[in-house]
Amino acid sequence: MATKSSNANMKFLFGSVFFFAVVILSIVLFTYYAMSEAWKNSPSTVFTYTVSFSPDFEGRAYSVYLDDSLLYEGNPVDSDTVIRVNRYLSEEPVTVAGVDTVISIPRFTSSSSLFVVDGVTDKPRIFNVGDHCRFHLRLENGTVAVDMK
């Protein structure tokens, strides 16, 4: 009789430990996936470009483009202006071989170009963005120069 009772207690103990392990594992997995989704969507992980102007631009007319998007048009430019732009994906519907589908197009990638257009002469200066995220525009001998970080 004591052996039956002992076996029943051991089965109950192993079952309880197994159930407890499954509960702990499910809590850990839920926390992991919830935190990874929150991390992907947090603003600190979004790649942000920052464009600032030196005081030399004060009172002049310039336009700043990133790829084909107008970021800033100043006439005159305020030297304390700071432009912040995030990378993002846009979804565009397309038809390929008669099949409607949606494709994701990345915007403002490392292969983008920064265009700074003089408002008086309409001459652009083109800078490759690359892996840089901070751009400080300055005038050097009458032409636009950029410090990239």
GROMACS .gro file of N, CA and C in nm:
model
  447
    1MET      N    1   0.082  -0.119   0.000
    1MET     CA    2   0.000   0.000   0.000
    1MET      C    3   0.087   0.126   0.000
    2ALA      N    4   0.195   0.123   0.076
    2ALA     CA    5   0.283   0.238   0.083
    2ALA      C    6   0.350   0.263  -0.052
    3THR      N    7   0.378   0.156  -0.126
    3THR     CA    8   0.443   0.170  -0.256
    3THR      C    9   0.348   0.235  -0.356
    4LYS      N   10   0.219   0.198  -0.354
    4LYS     CA   11   0.121   0.260  -0.443
    4LYS      C   12   0.109   0.409  -0.416
    5SER      N   13   0.104   0.440  -0.289
    5SER     CA   14   0.093   0.580  -0.250
    5SER      C   15   0.218   0.656  -0.291
    6SER      N   16   0.333   0.597  -0.275
    6SER     CA   17   0.460   0.660  -0.313
    6SER      C   18   0.466   0.682  -0.463
    7ASN      N   19   0.426   0.581  -0.542
    7ASN     CA   20   0.426   0.595  -0.688
    7ASN      C   21   0.330   0.705  -0.733
    8ALA      N   22   0.214   0.712  -0.672
    8ALA     CA   23   0.117   0.816  -0.707
    8ALA      C   24   0.172   0.955  -0.674
    9ASN      N   25   0.239   0.966  -0.560
    9ASN     CA   26   0.299   1.095  -0.522
    9ASN      C   27   0.410   1.136  -0.618
   10MET      N   28   0.492   1.036  -0.662
   10MET     CA   29   0.600   1.067  -0.755
   10MET      C   30   0.544   1.110  -0.891
   11LYS      N   31   0.439   1.042  -0.939
   11LYS     CA   32   0.377   1.081  -1.065
   11LYS      C   33   0.319   1.223  -1.054
   12PHE      N   34   0.256   1.253  -0.942
   12PHE     CA   35   0.201   1.387  -0.921
   12PHE      C   36   0.314   1.491  -0.919
   13LEU      N   37   0.426   1.457  -0.854
   13LEU     CA   38   0.539   1.549  -0.845
   13LEU      C   39   0.597   1.575  -0.984
   14PHE      N   40   0.623   1.470  -1.063
   14PHE     CA   41   0.677   1.488  -1.197
   14PHE      C   42   0.580   1.565  -1.287
   15GLY      N   43   0.453   1.538  -1.276
   15GLY     CA   44   0.352   1.609  -1.354
   15GLY      C   45   0.348   1.757  -1.318
   16SER      N   46   0.358   1.785  -1.189
   16SER     CA   47   0.357   1.924  -1.144
   16SER      C   48   0.482   1.999  -1.192
   17VAL      N   49   0.598   1.933  -1.185
   17VAL     CA   50   0.722   1.995  -1.231
   17VAL      C   51   0.715   2.020  -1.381
   18PHE      N   52   0.665   1.923  -1.458
   18PHE     CA   53   0.650   1.939  -1.603
   18PHE      C   54   0.555   2.054  -1.635
   19PHE      N   55   0.442   2.062  -1.567
   19PHE     CA   56   0.347   2.170  -1.589
   19PHE      C   57   0.410   2.306  -1.556
   20PHE      N   58   0.483   2.313  -1.445
   20PHE     CA   59   0.550   2.437  -1.405
   20PHE      C   60   0.653   2.477  -1.511
   21ALA      N   61   0.729   2.380  -1.567
   21ALA     CA   62   0.830   2.410  -1.669
   21ALA      C   63   0.763   2.463  -1.797
   22VAL      N   64   0.648   2.406  -1.834
   22VAL     CA   65   0.576   2.453  -1.953
   22VAL      C   66   0.526   2.595  -1.932
   23VAL      N   67   0.476   2.626  -1.813
   23VAL     CA   68   0.427   2.761  -1.784
   23VAL      C   69   0.543   2.861  -1.790
   24ILE      N   70   0.656   2.828  -1.730
   24ILE     CA   71   0.772   2.918  -1.731
   24ILE      C   72   0.823   2.937  -1.875
   25LEU      N   73   0.830   2.829  -1.953
   25LEU     CA   74   0.874   2.839  -2.091
   25LEU      C   75   0.781   2.928  -2.174
   26SER      N   76   0.652   2.915  -2.155
   26SER     CA   77   0.558   2.998  -2.231
   26SER      C   78   0.570   3.145  -2.190
   27ILE      N   79   0.593   3.173  -2.065
   27ILE     CA   80   0.613   3.312  -2.020
   27ILE      C   81   0.740   3.370  -2.080
   28VAL      N   82   0.847   3.293  -2.082
   28VAL     CA   83   0.973   3.340  -2.139
   28VAL      C   84   0.958   3.366  -2.289
   29LEU      N   85   0.894   3.275  -2.362
   29LEU     CA   86   0.874   3.295  -2.505
   29LEU      C   87   0.786   3.416  -2.535
   30PHE      N   88   0.679   3.432  -2.458
   30PHE     CA   89   0.592   3.549  -2.478
   30PHE      C   90   0.670   3.678  -2.454
   31THR      N   91   0.747   3.684  -2.348
   31THR     CA   92   0.826   3.803  -2.316
   31THR      C   93   0.928   3.831  -2.427
   32TYR      N   94   0.995   3.726  -2.474
   32TYR     CA   95   1.094   3.743  -2.580
   32TYR      C   96   1.031   3.802  -2.707
   33TYR      N   97   0.923   3.744  -2.753
   33TYR     CA   98   0.860   3.792  -2.876
   33TYR      C   99   0.798   3.930  -2.858
   34ALA      N  100   0.742   3.958  -2.743
   34ALA     CA  101   0.685   4.091  -2.719
   34ALA      C  102   0.795   4.198  -2.717
   35MET      N  103   0.907   4.168  -2.653
   35MET     CA  104   1.016   4.264  -2.647
   35MET      C  105   1.084   4.282  -2.783
   36SER      N  106   1.095   4.175  -2.860
   36SER     CA  107   1.158   4.190  -2.992
   36SER      C  108   1.072   4.274  -3.085
   37GLU      N  109   0.941   4.260  -3.078
   37GLU     CA  110   0.852   4.346  -3.158
   37GLU      C  111   0.860   4.491  -3.112
   38ALA      N  112   0.865   4.512  -2.981
   38ALA     CA  113   0.877   4.648  -2.930
   38ALA      C  114   1.011   4.709  -2.969
   39TRP      N  115   1.116   4.629  -2.971
   39TRP     CA  116   1.248   4.679  -3.008
   39TRP      C  117   1.252   4.719  -3.155
   40LYS      N  118   1.188   4.641  -3.242
   40LYS     CA  119   1.186   4.674  -3.384
   40LYS      C  120   1.113   4.805  -3.410
   41ASN      N  121   1.011   4.834  -3.334
   41ASN     CA  122   0.929   4.953  -3.357
   41ASN      C  123   0.970   5.072  -3.273
   42SER      N  124   1.074   5.059  -3.192
   42SER     CA  125   1.113   5.170  -3.106
   42SER      C  126   1.184   5.277  -3.189
   43PRO      N  127   1.167   5.404  -3.152
   43PRO     CA  128   1.229   5.512  -3.230
   43PRO      C  129   1.381   5.510  -3.227
   44SER      N  130   1.441   5.451  -3.124
   44SER     CA  131   1.586   5.452  -3.116
   44SER      C  132   1.650   5.360  -3.219
   45THR      N  133   1.576   5.262  -3.273
   45THR     CA  134   1.633   5.173  -3.373
   45THR      C  135   1.606   5.221  -3.515
   46VAL      N  136   1.528   5.326  -3.532
   46VAL     CA  137   1.500   5.379  -3.665
   46VAL      C  138   1.618   5.465  -3.708
   47PHE      N  139   1.666   5.444  -3.830
   47PHE     CA  140   1.781   5.519  -3.881
   47PHE      C  141   1.733   5.659  -3.919
   48THR      N  142   1.789   5.760  -3.857
   48THR     CA  143   1.747   5.898  -3.877
   48THR      C  144   1.862   5.980  -3.935
   49TYR      N  145   1.833   6.051  -4.044
   49TYR     CA  146   1.928   6.146  -4.100
   49TYR      C  147   1.903   6.283  -4.038
   50THR      N  148   2.010   6.354  -4.004
   50THR     CA  149   2.000   6.487  -3.946
   50THR      C  150   2.082   6.584  -4.032
   51VAL      N  151   2.017   6.691  -4.078
   51VAL     CA  152   2.084   6.792  -4.160
   51VAL      C  153   2.077   6.925  -4.085
   52SER      N  154   2.192   6.988  -4.065
   52SER     CA  155   2.196   7.119  -3.999
   52SER      C  156   2.275   7.216  -4.086
   53PHE      N  157   2.257   7.345  -4.061
   53PHE     CA  158   2.319   7.451  -4.141
   53PHE      C  159   2.416   7.531  -4.055
   54SER      N  160   2.524   7.577  -4.116
   54SER     CA  161   2.615   7.668  -4.047
   54SER      C  162   2.558   7.810  -4.056
   55PRO      N  163   2.606   7.900  -3.973
   55PRO     CA  164   2.557   8.039  -3.978
   55PRO      C  165   2.585   8.110  -4.111
   56ASP      N  166   2.673   8.053  -4.196
   56ASP     CA  167   2.702   8.114  -4.327
   56ASP      C  168   2.579   8.116  -4.417
   57PHE      N  169   2.483   8.028  -4.394
   57PHE     CA  170   2.364   8.020  -4.477
   57PHE      C  171   2.259   8.125  -4.441
   58GLU      N  172   2.279   8.194  -4.332
   58GLU     CA  173   2.181   8.293  -4.284
   58GLU      C  174   2.155   8.397  -4.392
   59GLY      N  175   2.027   8.411  -4.429
   59GLY     CA  176   1.987   8.512  -4.525
   59GLY      C  177   1.999   8.470  -4.671
   60ARG      N  178   2.038   8.348  -4.699
   60ARG     CA  179   2.050   8.299  -4.837
   60ARG      C  180   1.936   8.204  -4.868
   61ALA      N  181   1.917   8.176  -4.996
   61ALA     CA  182   1.808   8.088  -5.039
   61ALA      C  183   1.866   7.955  -5.087
   62TYR      N  184   1.828   7.846  -5.020
   62TYR     CA  185   1.872   7.712  -5.057
   62TYR      C  186   1.758   7.613  -5.041
   63SER      N  187   1.764   7.508  -5.122
   63SER     CA  188   1.670   7.397  -5.111
   63SER      C  189   1.750   7.270  -5.084
   64VAL      N  190   1.697   7.184  -4.998
   64VAL     CA  191   1.764   7.059  -4.965
   64VAL      C  192   1.672   6.943  -5.003
   65TYR      N  193   1.725   6.850  -5.082
   65TYR     CA  194   1.651   6.732  -5.127
   65TYR      C  195   1.725   6.607  -5.080
   66LEU      N  196   1.650   6.504  -5.048
   66LEU     CA  197   1.706   6.371  -5.026
   66LEU      C  198   1.639   6.283  -5.129
   67ASP      N  199   1.718   6.234  -5.223
   67ASP     CA  200   1.667   6.167  -5.344
   67ASP      C  201   1.574   6.265  -5.416
   68ASP      N  202   1.448   6.231  -5.434
   68ASP     CA  203   1.357   6.321  -5.504
   68ASP      C  204   1.261   6.392  -5.410
   69SER      N  205   1.286   6.385  -5.281
   69SER     CA  206   1.196   6.446  -5.182
   69SER      C  207   1.253   6.578  -5.131
   70LEU      N  208   1.173   6.683  -5.142
   70LEU     CA  209   1.213   6.814  -5.090
   70LEU      C  210   1.202   6.810  -4.938
   71LEU      N  211   1.315   6.830  -4.871
   71LEU     CA  212   1.317   6.830  -4.724
   71LEU      C  213   1.301   6.970  -4.668
   72TYR      N  214   1.363   7.067  -4.735
   72TYR     CA  215   1.362   7.203  -4.681
   72TYR      C  216   1.383   7.300  -4.794
   73GLU      N  217   1.308   7.410  -4.790
   73GLU     CA  218   1.329   7.519  -4.884
   73GLU      C  219   1.328   7.646  -4.801
   74GLY      N  220   1.444   7.707  -4.791
   74GLY     CA  221   1.456   7.826  -4.708
   74GLY      C  222   1.492   7.948  -4.788
   75ASN      N  223   1.413   8.052  -4.769
   75ASN     CA  224   1.440   8.177  -4.835
   75ASN      C  225   1.406   8.290  -4.740
   76PRO      N  226   1.489   8.331  -4.652
   76PRO     CA  227   1.626   8.287  -4.629
   76PRO      C  228   1.632   8.166  -4.533
   77VAL      N  229   1.747   8.103  -4.528
   77VAL     CA  230   1.770   7.988  -4.440
   77VAL      C  231   1.795   8.038  -4.298
   78ASP      N  232   1.733   7.975  -4.201
   78ASP     CA  233   1.764   8.002  -4.061
   78ASP      C  234   1.876   7.906  -4.019
   79SER      N  235   1.981   7.959  -3.959
   79SER     CA  236   2.096   7.875  -3.926
   79SER      C  237   2.066   7.776  -3.814
   80ASP      N  238   1.960   7.801  -3.736
   80ASP     CA  239   1.928   7.707  -3.628
   80ASP      C  240   1.833   7.597  -3.674
   81THR      N  241   1.806   7.589  -3.804
   81THR     CA  242   1.717   7.486  -3.859
   81THR      C  243   1.788   7.352  -3.858
   82VAL      N  244   1.719   7.250  -3.808
   82VAL     CA  245   1.768   7.113  -3.810
   82VAL      C  246   1.660   7.026  -3.873
   83ILE      N  247   1.698   6.949  -3.974
   83ILE     CA  248   1.605   6.862  -4.045
   83ILE      C  249   1.632   6.719  -4.003
   84ARG      N  250   1.526   6.648  -3.965
   84ARG     CA  251   1.539   6.506  -3.929
   84ARG      C  252   1.448   6.424  -4.020
   85VAL      N  253   1.504   6.320  -4.081
   85VAL     CA  254   1.430   6.234  -4.174
   85VAL      C  255   1.461   6.089  -4.140
   86ASN      N  256   1.358   6.004  -4.134
   86ASN     CA  257   1.375   5.862  -4.104
   86ASN      C  258   1.370   5.779  -4.231
   87ARG      N  259   1.443   5.668  -4.231
   87ARG     CA  260   1.426   5.568  -4.335
   87ARG      C  261   1.292   5.499  -4.314
   88TYR      N  262   1.230   5.458  -4.422
   88TYR     CA  263   1.103   5.387  -4.409
   88TYR      C  264   1.079   5.301  -4.532
   89LEU      N  265   0.982   5.212  -4.522
   89LEU     CA  266   0.940   5.128  -4.634
   89LEU      C  267   0.805   5.176  -4.682
   90SER      N  268   0.788   5.183  -4.812
   90SER     CA  269   0.656   5.212  -4.868
   90SER      C  270   0.611   5.092  -4.949
   91GLU      N  271   0.483   5.066  -4.945
   91GLU     CA  272   0.428   4.953  -5.019
   91GLU      C  273   0.354   5.006  -5.142
   92GLU      N  274   0.390   4.951  -5.257
   92GLU     CA  275   0.333   4.997  -5.383
   92GLU      C  276   0.268   4.879  -5.456
   93PRO      N  277   0.144   4.896  -5.501
   93PRO     CA  278   0.082   4.788  -5.579
   93PRO      C  279   0.136   4.787  -5.721
   94VAL      N  280   0.172   4.668  -5.769
   94VAL     CA  281   0.222   4.652  -5.906
   94VAL      C  282   0.155   4.530  -5.969
   95THR      N  283   0.157   4.526  -6.101
   95THR     CA  284   0.106   4.410  -6.175
   95THR      C  285   0.223   4.348  -6.249
   96VAL      N  286   0.253   4.222  -6.216
   96VAL     CA  287   0.362   4.150  -6.279
   96VAL      C  288   0.304   4.027  -6.348
   97ALA      N  289   0.316   4.023  -6.479
   97ALA     CA  290   0.265   3.910  -6.560
   97ALA      C  291   0.118   3.885  -6.533
   98GLY      N  292   0.041   3.992  -6.520
   98GLY     CA  293  -0.103   3.980  -6.500
   98GLY      C  294  -0.145   3.951  -6.358
   99VAL      N  295  -0.050   3.946  -6.265
   99VAL     CA  296  -0.082   3.918  -6.125
   99VAL      C  297  -0.061   4.045  -6.043
  100ASP      N  298  -0.164   4.086  -5.973
  100ASP     CA  299  -0.153   4.203  -5.885
  100ASP      C  300  -0.080   4.163  -5.757
  101THR      N  301   0.019   4.241  -5.721
  101THR     CA  302   0.094   4.215  -5.599
  101THR      C  303   0.138   4.348  -5.538
  102VAL      N  304   0.185   4.343  -5.417
  102VAL     CA  305   0.233   4.462  -5.346
  102VAL      C  306   0.380   4.440  -5.314
  103ILE      N  307   0.465   4.538  -5.348
  103ILE     CA  308   0.607   4.527  -5.318
  103ILE      C  309   0.645   4.636  -5.218
  104SER      N  310   0.744   4.607  -5.137
  104SER     CA  311   0.795   4.704  -5.040
  104SER      C  312   0.918   4.771  -5.099
  105ILE      N  313   0.918   4.903  -5.097
  105ILE     CA  314   1.029   4.980  -5.152
  105ILE      C  315   1.093   5.059  -5.039
  106PRO      N  316   1.222   5.037  -5.012
  106PRO     CA  317   1.289   5.115  -4.907
  106PRO      C  318   1.315   5.258  -4.954
  107ARG      N  319   1.290   5.353  -4.868
  107ARG     CA  320   1.313   5.495  -4.899
  107ARG      C  321   1.426   5.547  -4.811
  108PHE      N  322   1.509   5.632  -4.869
  108PHE     CA  323   1.621   5.696  -4.801
  108PHE      C  324   1.719   5.590  -4.748
  109THR      N  325   1.781   5.517  -4.837
  109THR     CA  326   1.877   5.414  -4.801
  109THR      C  327   2.019   5.469  -4.808
  110SER      N  328   2.117   5.382  -4.789
  110SER     CA  329   2.256   5.426  -4.794
  110SER      C  330   2.300   5.462  -4.936
  111SER      N  331   2.223   5.426  -5.037
  111SER     CA  332   2.258   5.465  -5.173
  111SER      C  333   2.189   5.595  -5.216
  112SER      N  334   2.125   5.662  -5.123
  112SER     CA  335   2.058   5.789  -5.153
  112SER      C  336   2.159   5.901  -5.170
  113SER      N  337   2.110   6.011  -5.227
  113SER     CA  338   2.194   6.130  -5.247
  113SER      C  339   2.127   6.251  -5.185
  114LEU      N  340   2.209   6.337  -5.128
  114LEU     CA  341   2.164   6.462  -5.070
  114LEU      C  342   2.194   6.573  -5.170
  115PHE      N  343   2.090   6.646  -5.212
  115PHE     CA  344   2.105   6.755  -5.309
  115PHE      C  345   2.084   6.887  -5.235
  116VAL      N  346   2.175   6.980  -5.253
  116VAL     CA  347   2.161   7.114  -5.198
  116VAL      C  348   2.163   7.209  -5.317
  117VAL      N  349   2.052   7.278  -5.341
  117VAL     CA  350   2.037   7.363  -5.458
  117VAL      C  351   2.039   7.509  -5.415
  118ASP      N  352   2.128   7.587  -5.478
  118ASP     CA  353   2.134   7.731  -5.453
  118ASP      C  354   2.011   7.795  -5.515
  119GLY      N  355   1.940   7.874  -5.437
  119GLY     CA  356   1.817   7.935  -5.484
  119GLY      C  357   1.838   8.045  -5.586
  120VAL      N  358   1.956   8.102  -5.593
  120VAL     CA  359   1.984   8.211  -5.686
  120VAL      C  360   2.031   8.156  -5.821
  121THR      N  361   2.129   8.067  -5.818
  121THR     CA  362   2.187   8.017  -5.943
  121THR      C  363   2.125   7.885  -5.988
  122ASP      N  364   2.047   7.819  -5.905
  122ASP     CA  365   1.987   7.687  -5.932
  122ASP      C  366   2.091   7.580  -5.962
  123LYS      N  367   2.211   7.595  -5.909
  123LYS     CA  368   2.314   7.494  -5.926
  123LYS      C  369   2.311   7.399  -5.806
  124PRO      N  370   2.297   7.269  -5.834
  124PRO     CA  371   2.293   7.174  -5.722
  124PRO      C  372   2.432   7.123  -5.685
  125ARG      N  373   2.448   7.091  -5.560
  125ARG     CA  374   2.564   7.017  -5.510
  125ARG      C  375   2.509   6.883  -5.464
  126ILE      N  376   2.573   6.774  -5.507
  126ILE     CA  377   2.523   6.641  -5.479
  126ILE      C  378   2.623   6.569  -5.389
  127PHE      N  379   2.572   6.511  -5.279
  127PHE     CA  380   2.655   6.438  -5.185
  127PHE      C  381   2.595   6.298  -5.167
  128ASN      N  382   2.679   6.195  -5.173
  128ASN     CA  383   2.634   6.059  -5.150
  128ASN      C  384   2.616   6.039  -5.000
  129VAL      N  385   2.502   5.984  -4.959
  129VAL     CA  386   2.471   5.968  -4.818
  129VAL      C  387   2.556   5.859  -4.755
  130GLY      N  388   2.564   5.742  -4.816
  130GLY     CA  389   2.643   5.631  -4.762
  130GLY      C  390   2.590   5.587  -4.627
  131ASP      N  391   2.679   5.555  -4.537
  131ASP     CA  392   2.641   5.510  -4.403
  131ASP      C  393   2.639   5.623  -4.301
  132HIS      N  394   2.651   5.746  -4.348
  132HIS     CA  395   2.651   5.861  -4.257
  132HIS      C  396   2.508   5.899  -4.220
  133CYS      N  397   2.491   5.955  -4.101
  133CYS     CA  398   2.357   5.994  -4.058
  133CYS      C  399   2.349   6.142  -4.019
  134ARG      N  400   2.462   6.210  -4.001
  134ARG     CA  401   2.460   6.351  -3.964
  134ARG      C  402   2.533   6.431  -4.070
  135PHE      N  403   2.467   6.538  -4.115
  135PHE     CA  404   2.523   6.623  -4.219
  135PHE      C  405   2.516   6.767  -4.172
  136HIS      N  406   2.630   6.834  -4.171
  136HIS     CA  407   2.635   6.976  -4.135
  136HIS      C  408   2.679   7.052  -4.259
  137LEU      N  409   2.588   7.132  -4.314
  137LEU     CA  410   2.615   7.207  -4.437
  137LEU      C  411   2.683   7.338  -4.404
  138ARG      N  412   2.784   7.371  -4.481
  138ARG     CA  413   2.857   7.497  -4.462
  138ARG      C  414   2.897   7.551  -4.598
  139LEU      N  415   2.930   7.678  -4.602
  139LEU     CA  416   2.978   7.740  -4.727
  139LEU      C  417   3.129   7.748  -4.723
  140GLU      N  418   3.191   7.708  -4.834
  140GLU     CA  419   3.336   7.711  -4.844
  140GLU      C  420   3.372   7.770  -4.980
  141ASN      N  421   3.426   7.890  -4.981
  141ASN     CA  422   3.461   7.961  -5.104
  141ASN      C  423   3.340   7.979  -5.196
  142GLY      N  424   3.226   8.006  -5.138
  142GLY     CA  425   3.106   8.031  -5.215
  142GLY      C  426   3.030   7.908  -5.260
  143THR      N  427   3.081   7.789  -5.233
  143THR     CA  428   3.011   7.666  -5.268
  143THR      C  429   2.975   7.589  -5.142
  144VAL      N  430   2.877   7.503  -5.155
  144VAL     CA  431   2.830   7.425  -5.041
  144VAL      C  432   2.925   7.309  -5.016
  145ALA      N  433   2.963   7.293  -4.891
  145ALA     CA  434   3.043   7.178  -4.846
  145ALA      C  435   2.968   7.111  -4.733
  146VAL      N  436   2.998   6.986  -4.707
  146VAL     CA  437   2.925   6.913  -4.604
  146VAL      C  438   3.024   6.838  -4.515
  147ASP      N  439   2.997   6.840  -4.386
  147ASP     CA  440   3.070   6.758  -4.290
  147ASP      C  441   2.979   6.641  -4.256
  148MET      N  442   3.027   6.518  -4.285
  148MET     CA  443   2.945   6.398  -4.262
  148MET      C  444   2.999   6.322  -4.142
  149LYS      N  445   2.907   6.276  -4.061
  149LYS     CA  446   2.944   6.195  -3.944
  149LYS      C  447   2.862   6.071  -3.941
   0.00000   0.00000   0.00000
